[in-house]
Amino acid sequence: MRRPLIAGNWKMNLTRSEAVALAEAVAKQADQYPTVDIAVCPPFVYLEAVGRAIAGSRVALGAQNMYPEPSGAFTGEISPMMLCEMGCRYVILGHSERRQWLGETDSFINKKVHAALKAGLQPIVCLGEQLAEREAGHTLEVIRAQFEGSLAGLTAQQMIQTVIAYEPVWAIGTGKVATPHQAEEVHLELRKLIAQRYNPEIAQQVVIQYGGSVKPDNAQELFAQPDIDGALVGGASLKPDQFLGIIAGMKK
Ligand code: PGA
């Protein structure tokens, strides 16, 4: 059965020494939570240092983005193989900040998902509706379109390797967390979509995280929902006590 995953998305934050100290603090406590998979996703330039800081611990390394080609004339970009060489297990793809500020589309994200899987990385694919879309009652429609677009063409085995992060855009970095009911509704819909495309057994194996203002004081009620398998944590992942407090909220 699926194991919950709690991943810290550090975004464009921290100095190198802060990043190492944070990673060490998380790694030191990680053994206390054997039933939860834990990952940290620092900026590219700190991957190596953070990788060293978590070596031998239960904490896995993830990157925040990737380019979908194996190598070549793509100035400023990072390939899947480079992330593998840094020891990454995960790569966050299609985060709403990249969709919004860097123009990433579902079809581009889909290319990245395929390239990541081919390289042996586990993609954490983000999707979520904007506030106006929720208010207009279009949430599930938006989610379906993003699911179809960004996760097109995966084999059943590749679907199981892929983590989905449902992150309502209006909840990211705003302190406005989705209610457990709002989040569960979307997670259940995603599981239905997977079951329709593959089968219910495959759907039961896919890890679906929630993301958006997860904090120690709201984590437990979110994680109590049957289809919420952990969290992608931004702001609260930058403080060891908060990140570990969220992990402690996972009792499944
Ligand atoms: P937040 O960010 O926890 O700061 O809302 C979540 C994310 O963007 O993954």
PDB file of C-alpha atoms and ligand atoms in Angstrom:
ATOM      1  CA  MET A   1       0.000   0.000   0.000  1.00  0.00           C
ATOM      2  CA  ARG A   2       1.091   3.570  -0.503  1.00  0.00           C
ATOM      3  CA  ARG A   3       3.370   5.339   1.951  1.00  0.00           C
ATOM      4  CA  PRO A   4       2.775   8.990   2.781  1.00  0.00           C
ATOM      5  CA  LEU A   5       5.381  11.478   1.558  1.00  0.00           C
ATOM      6  CA  ILE A   6       6.133  14.795   3.200  1.00  0.00           C
ATOM      7  CA  ALA A   7       8.414  16.937   1.063  1.00  0.00           C
ATOM      8  CA  GLY A   8       9.851  20.367   1.792  1.00  0.00           C
ATOM      9  CA  ASN A   9       9.873  22.737  -1.165  1.00  0.00           C
ATOM     10  CA  TRP A  10      12.455  25.284  -0.091  1.00  0.00           C
ATOM     11  CA  LYS A  11      11.845  27.425  -3.203  1.00  0.00           C
ATOM     12  CA  MET A  12      14.422  30.231  -3.706  1.00  0.00           C
ATOM     13  CA  ASN A  13      15.354  30.561  -0.041  1.00  0.00           C
ATOM     14  CA  LEU A  14      18.256  30.130   2.404  1.00  0.00           C
ATOM     15  CA  THR A  15      22.000  30.585   2.272  1.00  0.00           C
ATOM     16  CA  ARG A  16      24.188  27.550   1.734  1.00  0.00           C
ATOM     17  CA  SER A  17      25.014  27.196   5.429  1.00  0.00           C
ATOM     18  CA  GLU A  18      21.378  27.657   6.433  1.00  0.00           C
ATOM     19  CA  ALA A  19      20.389  24.983   3.935  1.00  0.00           C
ATOM     20  CA  VAL A  20      22.936  22.533   5.344  1.00  0.00           C
ATOM     21  CA  ALA A  21      21.894  23.262   8.947  1.00  0.00           C
ATOM     22  CA  LEU A  22      18.218  22.753   8.104  1.00  0.00           C
ATOM     23  CA  ALA A  23      18.939  19.484   6.301  1.00  0.00           C
ATOM     24  CA  GLU A  24      21.026  18.225   9.218  1.00  0.00           C
ATOM     25  CA  ALA A  25      18.297  19.092  11.716  1.00  0.00           C
ATOM     26  CA  VAL A  26      15.647  17.226   9.705  1.00  0.00           C
ATOM     27  CA  ALA A  27      17.922  14.238   9.074  1.00  0.00           C
ATOM     28  CA  LYS A  28      18.692  13.917  12.787  1.00  0.00           C
ATOM     29  CA  GLN A  29      15.014  13.463  13.691  1.00  0.00           C
ATOM     30  CA  ALA A  30      13.843  11.512  10.656  1.00  0.00           C
ATOM     31  CA  ASP A  31      14.321   8.078  12.220  1.00  0.00           C
ATOM     32  CA  GLN A  32      11.486   8.835  14.610  1.00  0.00           C
ATOM     33  CA  TYR A  33       8.997   8.645  11.731  1.00  0.00           C
ATOM     34  CA  PRO A  34       9.619   5.297  10.034  1.00  0.00           C
ATOM     35  CA  THR A  35       6.192   5.153   8.381  1.00  0.00           C
ATOM     36  CA  VAL A  36       6.569   8.458   6.523  1.00  0.00           C
ATOM     37  CA  ASP A  37       8.764   9.116   3.508  1.00  0.00           C
ATOM     38  CA  ILE A  38      10.512  12.460   3.888  1.00  0.00           C
ATOM     39  CA  ALA A  39      12.220  14.610   1.260  1.00  0.00           C
ATOM     40  CA  VAL A  40      13.816  18.031   1.027  1.00  0.00           C
ATOM     41  CA  CYS A  41      13.992  19.979  -2.229  1.00  0.00           C
ATOM     42  CA  PRO A  42      16.631  22.722  -2.039  1.00  0.00           C
ATOM     43  CA  PRO A  43      17.665  25.083  -4.849  1.00  0.00           C
ATOM     44  CA  PHE A  44      19.880  23.358  -7.465  1.00  0.00           C
ATOM     45  CA  VAL A  45      23.071  24.999  -6.238  1.00  0.00           C
ATOM     46  CA  TYR A  46      22.697  23.472  -2.778  1.00  0.00           C
ATOM     47  CA  LEU A  47      21.797  19.940  -3.896  1.00  0.00           C
ATOM     48  CA  GLU A  48      25.274  18.570  -3.402  1.00  0.00           C
ATOM     49  CA  ALA A  49      25.804  20.117   0.033  1.00  0.00           C
ATOM     50  CA  VAL A  50      22.333  19.135   1.232  1.00  0.00           C
ATOM     51  CA  GLY A  51      22.819  15.644  -0.212  1.00  0.00           C
ATOM     52  CA  ARG A  52      25.923  15.285   1.955  1.00  0.00           C
ATOM     53  CA  ALA A  53      24.075  16.579   5.024  1.00  0.00           C
ATOM     54  CA  ILE A  54      21.311  13.966   4.711  1.00  0.00           C
ATOM     55  CA  ALA A  55      23.532  11.071   3.588  1.00  0.00           C
ATOM     56  CA  GLY A  56      22.758   7.873   5.477  1.00  0.00           C
ATOM     57  CA  SER A  57      19.479   9.268   6.872  1.00  0.00           C
ATOM     58  CA  ARG A  58      15.874   8.518   5.882  1.00  0.00           C
ATOM     59  CA  VAL A  59      15.576  11.899   4.177  1.00  0.00           C
ATOM     60  CA  ALA A  60      15.581  11.820   0.374  1.00  0.00           C
ATOM     61  CA  LEU A  61      16.730  14.568  -1.950  1.00  0.00           C
ATOM     62  CA  GLY A  62      14.541  16.300  -4.521  1.00  0.00           C
ATOM     63  CA  ALA A  63      14.978  19.124  -7.025  1.00  0.00           C
ATOM     64  CA  GLN A  64      12.486  21.866  -7.792  1.00  0.00           C
ATOM     65  CA  ASN A  65      12.560  21.711 -11.574  1.00  0.00           C
ATOM     66  CA  MET A  66      14.321  20.136 -14.542  1.00  0.00           C
ATOM     67  CA  TYR A  67      14.614  20.477 -18.309  1.00  0.00           C
ATOM     68  CA  PRO A  68      13.163  17.613 -20.363  1.00  0.00           C
ATOM     69  CA  GLU A  69      16.158  17.010 -22.662  1.00  0.00           C
ATOM     70  CA  PRO A  70      19.101  14.750 -21.777  1.00  0.00           C
ATOM     71  CA  SER A  71      21.792  17.292 -22.753  1.00  0.00           C
ATOM     72  CA  GLY A  72      22.568  19.991 -25.279  1.00  0.00           C
ATOM     73  CA  ALA A  73      22.432  23.710 -25.990  1.00  0.00           C
ATOM     74  CA  PHE A  74      19.949  24.752 -23.303  1.00  0.00           C
ATOM     75  CA  THR A  75      21.746  27.545 -21.490  1.00  0.00           C
ATOM     76  CA  GLY A  76      20.920  27.732 -17.817  1.00  0.00           C
ATOM     77  CA  GLU A  77      18.953  24.504 -17.699  1.00  0.00           C
ATOM     78  CA  ILE A  78      19.525  21.301 -15.696  1.00  0.00           C
ATOM     79  CA  SER A  79      19.061  17.795 -17.101  1.00  0.00           C
ATOM     80  CA  PRO A  80      17.483  14.722 -15.481  1.00  0.00           C
ATOM     81  CA  MET A  81      20.854  12.951 -15.476  1.00  0.00           C
ATOM     82  CA  MET A  82      22.460  15.849 -13.590  1.00  0.00           C
ATOM     83  CA  LEU A  83      19.823  15.514 -10.874  1.00  0.00           C
ATOM     84  CA  CYS A  84      20.449  11.764 -10.688  1.00  0.00           C
ATOM     85  CA  GLU A  85      24.156  12.433 -10.324  1.00  0.00           C
ATOM     86  CA  MET A  86      23.429  14.746  -7.398  1.00  0.00           C
ATOM     87  CA  GLY A  87      21.568  11.898  -5.715  1.00  0.00           C
ATOM     88  CA  CYS A  88      18.039  13.178  -6.301  1.00  0.00           C
ATOM     89  CA  ARG A  89      15.183  10.763  -5.988  1.00  0.00           C
ATOM     90  CA  TYR A  90      12.403  13.288  -6.636  1.00  0.00           C
ATOM     91  CA  VAL A  91      11.840  16.301  -8.846  1.00  0.00           C
ATOM     92  CA  ILE A  92       8.989  18.781  -8.401  1.00  0.00           C
ATOM     93  CA  LEU A  93       7.418  19.547 -11.786  1.00  0.00           C
ATOM     94  CA  GLY A  94       4.719  21.991 -12.833  1.00  0.00           C
ATOM     95  CA  HIS A  95       4.628  23.980  -9.618  1.00  0.00           C
ATOM     96  CA  SER A  96       2.040  26.744  -9.894  1.00  0.00           C
ATOM     97  CA  GLU A  97       4.740  29.398  -9.481  1.00  0.00           C
ATOM     98  CA  ARG A  98       6.391  28.050 -12.625  1.00  0.00           C
ATOM     99  CA  ARG A  99       3.059  27.784 -14.415  1.00  0.00           C
ATOM    100  CA  GLN A 100       2.241  31.379 -13.414  1.00  0.00           C
ATOM    101  CA  TRP A 101       5.579  33.225 -13.660  1.00  0.00           C
ATOM    102  CA  LEU A 102       7.503  31.125 -16.172  1.00  0.00           C
ATOM    103  CA  GLY A 103       4.704  30.215 -18.536  1.00  0.00           C
ATOM    104  CA  GLU A 104       4.868  26.450 -18.095  1.00  0.00           C
ATOM    105  CA  THR A 105       2.055  24.620 -19.846  1.00  0.00           C
ATOM    106  CA  ASP A 106       0.611  21.165 -19.252  1.00  0.00           C
ATOM    107  CA  SER A 107       2.229  19.848 -22.428  1.00  0.00           C
ATOM    108  CA  PHE A 108       5.684  21.131 -21.432  1.00  0.00           C
ATOM    109  CA  ILE A 109       5.219  19.704 -17.935  1.00  0.00           C
ATOM    110  CA  ASN A 110       4.174  16.406 -19.511  1.00  0.00           C
ATOM    111  CA  LYS A 111       7.459  16.281 -21.462  1.00  0.00           C
ATOM    112  CA  LYS A 112       9.338  16.817 -18.206  1.00  0.00           C
ATOM    113  CA  VAL A 113       7.365  14.086 -16.443  1.00  0.00           C
ATOM    114  CA  HIS A 114       8.284  11.569 -19.149  1.00  0.00           C
ATOM    115  CA  ALA A 115      11.933  12.646 -19.119  1.00  0.00           C
ATOM    116  CA  ALA A 116      12.103  12.375 -15.313  1.00  0.00           C
ATOM    117  CA  LEU A 117      10.599   8.897 -15.271  1.00  0.00           C
ATOM    118  CA  LYS A 118      12.907   7.756 -18.053  1.00  0.00           C
ATOM    119  CA  ALA A 119      15.875   8.888 -15.964  1.00  0.00           C
ATOM    120  CA  GLY A 120      14.607   7.021 -12.907  1.00  0.00           C
ATOM    121  CA  LEU A 121      13.452  10.105 -10.990  1.00  0.00           C
ATOM    122  CA  GLN A 122      10.084  10.248  -9.255  1.00  0.00           C
ATOM    123  CA  PRO A 123       8.235  13.360 -10.414  1.00  0.00           C
ATOM    124  CA  ILE A 124       6.095  15.284  -7.926  1.00  0.00           C
ATOM    125  CA  VAL A 125       3.594  16.819 -10.329  1.00  0.00           C
ATOM    126  CA  CYS A 126       1.743  19.864  -9.027  1.00  0.00           C
ATOM    127  CA  LEU A 127      -1.730  20.874 -10.055  1.00  0.00           C
ATOM    128  CA  GLY A 128      -4.382  23.123  -8.590  1.00  0.00           C
ATOM    129  CA  GLU A 129      -7.029  25.700  -9.362  1.00  0.00           C
ATOM    130  CA  GLN A 130      -6.864  29.486  -9.066  1.00  0.00           C
ATOM    131  CA  LEU A 131      -9.188  31.307  -6.682  1.00  0.00           C
ATOM    132  CA  ALA A 132     -11.426  32.614  -9.506  1.00  0.00           C
ATOM    133  CA  GLU A 133     -11.763  29.084 -10.878  1.00  0.00           C
ATOM    134  CA  ARG A 134     -12.846  27.757  -7.479  1.00  0.00           C
ATOM    135  CA  GLU A 135     -15.285  30.606  -6.978  1.00  0.00           C
ATOM    136  CA  ALA A 136     -16.789  29.958 -10.394  1.00  0.00           C
ATOM    137  CA  GLY A 137     -17.313  26.297  -9.432  1.00  0.00           C
ATOM    138  CA  HIS A 138     -14.756  25.018 -11.952  1.00  0.00           C
ATOM    139  CA  THR A 139     -12.299  23.337  -9.589  1.00  0.00           C
ATOM    140  CA  LEU A 140     -12.819  19.734 -10.657  1.00  0.00           C
ATOM    141  CA  GLU A 141     -12.876  20.672 -14.337  1.00  0.00           C
ATOM    142  CA  VAL A 142      -9.524  22.459 -14.000  1.00  0.00           C
ATOM    143  CA  ILE A 143      -8.048  19.524 -12.108  1.00  0.00           C
ATOM    144  CA  ARG A 144      -9.238  17.084 -14.770  1.00  0.00           C
ATOM    145  CA  ALA A 145      -7.697  19.144 -17.564  1.00  0.00           C
ATOM    146  CA  GLN A 146      -4.375  19.458 -15.720  1.00  0.00           C
ATOM    147  CA  PHE A 147      -4.386  15.737 -14.949  1.00  0.00           C
ATOM    148  CA  GLU A 148      -5.078  14.831 -18.584  1.00  0.00           C
ATOM    149  CA  GLY A 149      -2.503  17.302 -19.895  1.00  0.00           C
ATOM    150  CA  SER A 150       0.412  17.025 -17.531  1.00  0.00           C
ATOM    151  CA  LEU A 151       0.102  13.281 -16.912  1.00  0.00           C
ATOM    152  CA  ALA A 152      -0.693  12.171 -20.463  1.00  0.00           C
ATOM    153  CA  GLY A 153       0.731   8.951 -21.847  1.00  0.00           C
ATOM    154  CA  LEU A 154       2.056   7.333 -18.665  1.00  0.00           C
ATOM    155  CA  THR A 155       2.069   3.556 -18.367  1.00  0.00           C
ATOM    156  CA  ALA A 156       0.441   2.135 -15.237  1.00  0.00           C
ATOM    157  CA  GLN A 157       3.886   1.487 -13.770  1.00  0.00           C
ATOM    158  CA  GLN A 158       4.944   5.079 -14.467  1.00  0.00           C
ATOM    159  CA  MET A 159       1.747   6.372 -12.861  1.00  0.00           C
ATOM    160  CA  ILE A 160       2.597   4.512  -9.655  1.00  0.00           C
ATOM    161  CA  GLN A 161       6.089   6.060  -9.674  1.00  0.00           C
ATOM    162  CA  THR A 162       4.580   9.530  -9.975  1.00  0.00           C
ATOM    163  CA  VAL A 163       3.512  11.623  -6.993  1.00  0.00           C
ATOM    164  CA  ILE A 164       0.694  14.109  -7.509  1.00  0.00           C
ATOM    165  CA  ALA A 165       0.586  17.269  -5.385  1.00  0.00           C
ATOM    166  CA  TYR A 166      -2.782  18.983  -5.251  1.00  0.00           C
ATOM    167  CA  GLU A 167      -1.991  22.604  -4.485  1.00  0.00           C
ATOM    168  CA  PRO A 168      -4.847  25.091  -4.749  1.00  0.00           C
ATOM    169  CA  VAL A 169      -3.109  28.249  -5.962  1.00  0.00           C
ATOM    170  CA  TRP A 170      -5.070  30.434  -3.535  1.00  0.00           C
ATOM    171  CA  ALA A 171      -3.675  28.439  -0.608  1.00  0.00           C
ATOM    172  CA  ILE A 172       0.014  28.658  -1.524  1.00  0.00           C
ATOM    173  CA  GLY A 173       1.956  31.003   0.732  1.00  0.00           C
ATOM    174  CA  THR A 174      -1.232  32.786   1.776  1.00  0.00           C
ATOM    175  CA  GLY A 175      -1.936  31.149   5.136  1.00  0.00           C
ATOM    176  CA  LYS A 176      -5.354  30.169   3.694  1.00  0.00           C
ATOM    177  CA  VAL A 177      -5.335  26.404   3.861  1.00  0.00           C
ATOM    178  CA  ALA A 178      -7.994  24.362   2.063  1.00  0.00           C
ATOM    179  CA  THR A 179     -10.403  22.731   4.474  1.00  0.00           C
ATOM    180  CA  PRO A 180      -9.903  18.986   4.854  1.00  0.00           C
ATOM    181  CA  HIS A 181     -13.204  18.553   3.010  1.00  0.00           C
ATOM    182  CA  GLN A 182     -12.171  20.782   0.075  1.00  0.00           C
ATOM    183  CA  ALA A 183      -8.854  18.976  -0.256  1.00  0.00           C
ATOM    184  CA  GLU A 184     -10.326  15.484   0.109  1.00  0.00           C
ATOM    185  CA  GLU A 185     -12.901  16.199  -2.608  1.00  0.00           C
ATOM    186  CA  VAL A 186     -10.128  16.913  -5.123  1.00  0.00           C
ATOM    187  CA  HIS A 187      -7.925  14.041  -3.980  1.00  0.00           C
ATOM    188  CA  LEU A 188     -10.826  11.649  -4.381  1.00  0.00           C
ATOM    189  CA  GLU A 189     -11.520  13.041  -7.851  1.00  0.00           C
ATOM    190  CA  LEU A 190      -7.873  12.503  -8.813  1.00  0.00           C
ATOM    191  CA  ARG A 191      -8.021   8.920  -7.578  1.00  0.00           C
ATOM    192  CA  LYS A 192     -11.187   8.399  -9.648  1.00  0.00           C
ATOM    193  CA  LEU A 193      -9.466   9.774 -12.735  1.00  0.00           C
ATOM    194  CA  ILE A 194      -6.561   7.366 -12.214  1.00  0.00           C
ATOM    195  CA  ALA A 195      -8.974   4.471 -11.673  1.00  0.00           C
ATOM    196  CA  GLN A 196     -10.841   5.343 -14.878  1.00  0.00           C
ATOM    197  CA  ARG A 197      -7.678   5.540 -16.937  1.00  0.00           C
ATOM    198  CA  TYR A 198      -5.957   2.500 -15.403  1.00  0.00           C
ATOM    199  CA  ASN A 199      -7.849   0.601 -12.727  1.00  0.00           C
ATOM    200  CA  PRO A 200      -8.797   0.969  -9.037  1.00  0.00           C
ATOM    201  CA  GLU A 201      -5.755  -0.989  -7.817  1.00  0.00           C
ATOM    202  CA  ILE A 202      -3.386   1.412  -9.568  1.00  0.00           C
ATOM    203  CA  ALA A 203      -5.371   4.352  -8.177  1.00  0.00           C
ATOM    204  CA  GLN A 204      -4.899   3.031  -4.654  1.00  0.00           C
ATOM    205  CA  GLN A 205      -1.129   2.998  -5.097  1.00  0.00           C
ATOM    206  CA  VAL A 206      -0.565   6.566  -6.259  1.00  0.00           C
ATOM    207  CA  VAL A 207       0.626   9.006  -3.612  1.00  0.00           C
ATOM    208  CA  ILE A 208      -1.394  12.233  -3.710  1.00  0.00           C
ATOM    209  CA  GLN A 209      -0.040  15.030  -1.522  1.00  0.00           C
ATOM    210  CA  TYR A 210      -1.792  18.207  -0.482  1.00  0.00           C
ATOM    211  CA  GLY A 211       0.089  21.511  -0.595  1.00  0.00           C
ATOM    212  CA  GLY A 212      -0.790  25.071   0.384  1.00  0.00           C
ATOM    213  CA  SER A 213      -0.157  26.633   3.802  1.00  0.00           C
ATOM    214  CA  VAL A 214       0.336  23.310   5.577  1.00  0.00           C
ATOM    215  CA  LYS A 215       1.463  23.964   9.156  1.00  0.00           C
ATOM    216  CA  PRO A 216       1.847  21.784  12.255  1.00  0.00           C
ATOM    217  CA  ASP A 217      -1.555  22.908  13.522  1.00  0.00           C
ATOM    218  CA  ASN A 218      -3.530  21.974  10.406  1.00  0.00           C
ATOM    219  CA  ALA A 219      -1.531  18.962   9.171  1.00  0.00           C
ATOM    220  CA  GLN A 220      -3.180  16.322  11.304  1.00  0.00           C
ATOM    221  CA  GLU A 221      -6.744  16.984  10.159  1.00  0.00           C
ATOM    222  CA  LEU A 222      -5.648  17.071   6.525  1.00  0.00           C
ATOM    223  CA  PHE A 223      -3.729  13.813   6.896  1.00  0.00           C
ATOM    224  CA  ALA A 224      -6.747  12.198   8.564  1.00  0.00           C
ATOM    225  CA  GLN A 225      -8.528  12.312   5.193  1.00  0.00           C
ATOM    226  CA  PRO A 226      -8.441   8.928   3.474  1.00  0.00           C
ATOM    227  CA  ASP A 227      -7.034  10.181   0.157  1.00  0.00           C
ATOM    228  CA  ILE A 228      -4.449  12.680   1.441  1.00  0.00           C
ATOM    229  CA  ASP A 229      -1.037  11.020   1.495  1.00  0.00           C
ATOM    230  CA  GLY A 230       1.196  13.665   2.983  1.00  0.00           C
ATOM    231  CA  ALA A 231       2.119  17.174   1.972  1.00  0.00           C
ATOM    232  CA  LEU A 232       4.281  19.370  -0.191  1.00  0.00           C
ATOM    233  CA  VAL A 233       5.319  22.066   2.255  1.00  0.00           C
ATOM    234  CA  GLY A 234       6.701  25.486   1.335  1.00  0.00           C
ATOM    235  CA  GLY A 235       7.111  28.127   4.059  1.00  0.00           C
ATOM    236  CA  ALA A 236       6.871  25.761   7.016  1.00  0.00           C
ATOM    237  CA  SER A 237       9.581  23.501   5.576  1.00  0.00           C
ATOM    238  CA  LEU A 238      12.187  26.217   6.186  1.00  0.00           C
ATOM    239  CA  LYS A 239      11.989  25.803   9.969  1.00  0.00           C
ATOM    240  CA  PRO A 240      13.017  22.396  11.328  1.00  0.00           C
ATOM    241  CA  ASP A 241      10.529  22.517  14.208  1.00  0.00           C
ATOM    242  CA  GLN A 242       7.631  23.303  11.907  1.00  0.00           C
ATOM    243  CA  PHE A 243       8.578  20.772   9.248  1.00  0.00           C
ATOM    244  CA  LEU A 244       9.084  18.060  11.866  1.00  0.00           C
ATOM    245  CA  GLY A 245       5.830  19.100  13.543  1.00  0.00           C
ATOM    246  CA  ILE A 246       4.029  18.479  10.252  1.00  0.00           C
ATOM    247  CA  ILE A 247       5.686  15.083   9.877  1.00  0.00           C
ATOM    248  CA  ALA A 248       4.601  14.227  13.429  1.00  0.00           C
ATOM    249  CA  GLY A 249       1.002  14.935  12.352  1.00  0.00           C
ATOM    250  CA  MET A 250       1.063  11.925  10.060  1.00  0.00           C
ATOM    251  CA  LYS A 251      -0.339   9.017  12.011  1.00  0.00           C
ATOM    252  CA  LYS A 252      -1.461   6.762   9.140  1.00  0.00           C
TER     253      LYS A 252
HETATM  254  P1  PGA B   1       3.329  26.967   1.228  1.00  0.00           P
HETATM  255  O1  PGA B   1       3.828  26.466  -0.217  1.00  0.00           O
HETATM  256  O2  PGA B   1       3.400  25.770   2.136  1.00  0.00           O
HETATM  257  O3  PGA B   1       4.272  28.045   1.606  1.00  0.00           O
HETATM  258  O4  PGA B   1       1.921  27.452   1.041  1.00  0.00           O
HETATM  259  C1  PGA B   1       3.479  25.201  -0.717  1.00  0.00           C
HETATM  260  C2  PGA B   1       4.094  24.989  -2.077  1.00  0.00           C
HETATM  261  O5  PGA B   1       4.193  25.946  -2.849  1.00  0.00           O
HETATM  262  O6  PGA B   1       4.509  23.863  -2.417  1.00  0.00           O
END
